[in-house]
Amino acid sequence: MAKRVSTKDKILNAAEALFAEHGFEQTSLRQITADAEVNLASVNYHFGSKKALIQAVMARYLEVLMPALDRELAELAQRSQVTTRAVFDCFREPLNELRQVRKHGPTIFLSLLGYAYADIQGHLRRYTMDHFGDVMQRLLATLHLANPQLSPVDMFWRLHFVLGATVFAQVSGPALREIAAADFGEAIAADQVIDRLIPFLAGGVDAPTE
Amino acid sequence: MAKRVSTKDKILNAAEALFAEHGFEQTSLRQITADAEVNLASVNYHFGSKKALIQAVMARYLEVLMPALDRELAELAQRSQVTTRAVFDCFREPLNELRQVRKHGPTIFLSLLGYAYADIQGHLRRYTMDHFGDVMQRLLATLHLANPQLSPVDMFWRLHFVLGATVFAQVSGPALREIAAADFGEAIAADQVIDRLIPFLAGGVDAPTE
DNA sequence: GTCTATAGTATGATAGAC
DNA sequence: GTCTATCATACTATAGAC
C-alpha cells in the first residue's frame, strides 16, 4: 500500500501546518509549495486563489466537527439536567474526531480558528460566521438550559469570552508550554491544555453577574 | 493654544490606530505615513525601523500602565482578605489612566496587546514578556493569596486563559458589539465589555480544578 | 527635518510550453 | 496536470538633494 498523496492534498497538508503556526497572511504560497514539494503554480490551478485555499483548509475540519457537535448538543438537550460543564464536555468528542482528518487535527484546527477569528479582513470572518452562526445559536440555547438565570446578552458575551480563552490558549499554546516547562519543570502535552481549560470556562460561565 | 503636534507624535498616533485595527504586520509604513500626513521616510528618520516604531507605540502605554498596576497590587497585598475579584479590579484604574495617553487608550492598548501576544515572530513577544514577566510574577503571587488551594502551575495556566479571553474580547470587540446590537437590539460601549468580563474571569479562576 | 527617487526584495497570479 | 518564466504590485529601507 504505497501512500499516493495527490498534489491537492499535499498542498492542503503543508498549508494547514504553516497557517496554524504563522497565521494566514503571514504564510506565502511560496512557503507552502516548497514544503509540499509541488510547483508554485499548482495552488492556483487546484484552488484558484490563496483565499480559496484558506477556505478549503478550514472546510476539511468544519465538515467533520459540525455534524459531530450537532449530534452531541442534541443528545444533551434531551436530558433532564443540563450543566455548563456538560455543555463544554460536548466539545471533547467532536474535537477528538478531527484526528480522522489529521494526526494533530484538534490542535491544528483550534489554532486555525484563532487566526481565522482574529482576521479582521472579513472574508474568513464571514465564512466562519456563516458556519459558526448556527452552532452559536444551538450553543446559546443549550447553555441557557444550564443557566436560565443569565440573560441572552450575558450569555452571548460569556460564550465569546470562552471562545477567546480557548483559541488564545491554543495559539499561544506552544510558547506557554515552553514557559511552563521552564518555570515549573513540568512538561504538559498540548491535549492536556484543554483539560485545564474546561473547568476554567465552566466556572466563568456559571459565575454570578456583577 | 494651537495644537502643534510633532511629526513623531503624528506617526505614533496614526500607527497605533492602524495597528489596533489591523495588526502589526498587516499595517504598512505607507498606510501609516499617509494617515499621519507625513513623509514615508520620516518613520525611518525618527524611529529607525518599523520594529522600533512598534515598540515605541507599546512603550507609550506600558510606561503608564505598569507603575499604576504595581501600585494597586502592592496596596491590595497588604489587606487581610484578598479575593480573585479584587485582583482583577486592580486593573480597572490603571487601564483607565491610559486615557491620559490617548482618548481611547484602554481600548487601543488591549487590542495592541492582543496582536502583540499572538505575534509569533518573537521580537514583540520577547519585548512584552520582558515587561510583563515582572507583572505576571506579581500577579501570580497576589492571586495565590486569593486562591491558596491552587497550585502554581494551575494558576499559571488560568492566568493565561484570563489574558486570552481579555485580549480576544478586545480584538473581536467591534465585530461582537455589532452582532450583539443586531441580535439583541442593544448597543454596548467598548468600556462596558470589561464590566461583563471581570465577573467571568473571577469565576473561572476561582473554579474548582478537574 | 523633510523631501524625491530608488534600490532591493517579496508577494499573488498567470501565460504558455510540454 | 505540471512546469518555467514573468508580470504587476507591494513592501521596508536608504541615499542624497534641499
Short mmCIF file of C-alpha atoms in Angstrom, two decimals, chain B residues 10-101:
data_model
loop_
_atom_site.label_atom_id
_atom_site.label_comp_id
_atom_site.label_asym_id
_atom_site.label_seq_id
_atom_site.Cartn_x
_atom_site.Cartn_y
_atom_site.Cartn_z
CA LYS B 10 1.67 62.22 14.35
CA ILE B 11 3.31 58.95 13.35
CA LEU B 12 2.70 57.33 16.75
CA ASN B 13 -0.96 58.33 16.75
CA ALA B 14 -1.64 57.14 13.22
CA ALA B 15 0.36 53.94 13.74
CA GLU B 16 -1.38 52.83 16.92
CA ALA B 17 -4.81 53.29 15.40
CA LEU B 18 -3.92 51.18 12.37
CA PHE B 19 -2.07 48.59 14.44
CA ALA B 20 -5.04 48.24 16.79
CA GLU B 21 -7.39 47.67 13.88
CA HIS B 22 -5.36 45.51 11.52
CA GLY B 23 -2.41 44.15 13.48
CA PHE B 24 1.25 44.99 13.18
CA GLU B 25 2.31 43.01 10.14
CA GLN B 26 -0.81 43.88 8.23
CA THR B 27 -0.13 47.58 8.54
CA SER B 28 2.39 49.14 6.14
CA LEU B 29 4.51 52.21 6.68
CA ARG B 30 2.81 53.68 3.64
CA GLN B 31 -0.62 53.48 5.30
CA ILE B 32 0.79 54.99 8.48
CA THR B 33 2.55 57.92 6.85
CA ALA B 34 -0.44 58.59 4.60
CA ASP B 35 -2.82 58.74 7.59
CA ALA B 36 -0.35 60.82 9.59
CA GLU B 37 0.15 63.12 6.61
CA VAL B 38 3.92 62.93 6.86
CA ASN B 39 6.58 61.69 4.51
CA LEU B 40 7.28 57.99 4.14
CA ALA B 41 10.95 58.41 5.01
CA SER B 42 10.21 60.16 8.29
CA VAL B 43 9.42 56.89 10.06
CA ASN B 44 12.92 55.67 9.48
CA TYR B 45 14.37 59.03 10.41
CA HIS B 46 12.55 59.23 13.74
CA PHE B 47 12.37 55.59 14.76
CA GLY B 48 14.96 53.76 12.70
CA SER B 49 12.74 50.87 11.63
CA LYS B 50 9.22 49.51 11.72
CA LYS B 51 10.12 47.21 14.61
CA ALA B 52 11.30 50.19 16.65
CA LEU B 53 8.11 52.05 15.83
CA ILE B 54 6.00 49.15 17.08
CA GLN B 55 7.95 49.07 20.33
CA ALA B 56 7.61 52.84 20.72
CA VAL B 57 3.84 52.52 20.30
CA MET B 58 3.67 49.85 23.01
CA ALA B 59 6.08 51.65 25.31
CA ARG B 60 3.92 54.76 25.46
CA TYR B 61 1.21 52.69 27.15
CA LEU B 62 3.36 50.33 29.18
CA GLU B 63 5.13 53.23 30.86
CA VAL B 64 1.79 54.46 32.21
CA LEU B 65 0.15 51.13 32.95
CA MET B 66 2.96 49.31 34.69
CA PRO B 67 3.68 51.69 37.59
CA ALA B 68 -0.06 52.12 38.21
CA LEU B 69 -0.68 48.39 38.28
CA ASP B 70 2.32 47.91 40.52
CA ARG B 71 0.88 50.43 42.97
CA GLU B 72 -2.56 48.79 43.05
CA LEU B 73 -1.21 45.28 43.53
CA ALA B 74 1.14 46.35 46.30
CA GLU B 75 -1.73 48.07 48.09
CA LEU B 76 -4.03 45.07 47.76
CA ALA B 77 -1.43 42.61 49.01
CA GLN B 78 -1.38 44.42 52.38
CA ARG B 79 -5.04 43.77 53.05
CA SER B 80 -6.09 40.89 55.25
CA GLN B 81 -8.55 39.40 52.75
CA VAL B 82 -7.61 39.05 49.09
CA THR B 83 -10.19 37.77 46.60
CA THR B 84 -9.73 36.92 42.95
CA ARG B 85 -12.27 39.53 42.11
CA ALA B 86 -10.26 42.16 43.97
CA VAL B 87 -7.15 41.25 41.98
CA PHE B 88 -8.90 41.84 38.68
CA ASP B 89 -10.39 45.04 39.95
CA CYS B 90 -6.78 46.21 40.34
CA PHE B 91 -6.68 46.55 36.56
CA ARG B 92 -9.57 48.96 36.30
CA GLU B 93 -7.87 52.14 37.43
CA PRO B 94 -4.51 51.56 35.67
CA LEU B 95 -6.34 50.78 32.42
CA ASN B 96 -8.41 53.89 32.88
CA GLU B 97 -5.29 56.00 33.27
CA LEU B 98 -4.37 55.08 29.70
CA ARG B 99 -6.84 57.79 28.71
CA GLN B 100 -4.04 60.19 29.58
CA VAL B 101 -2.10 58.78 26.65
#
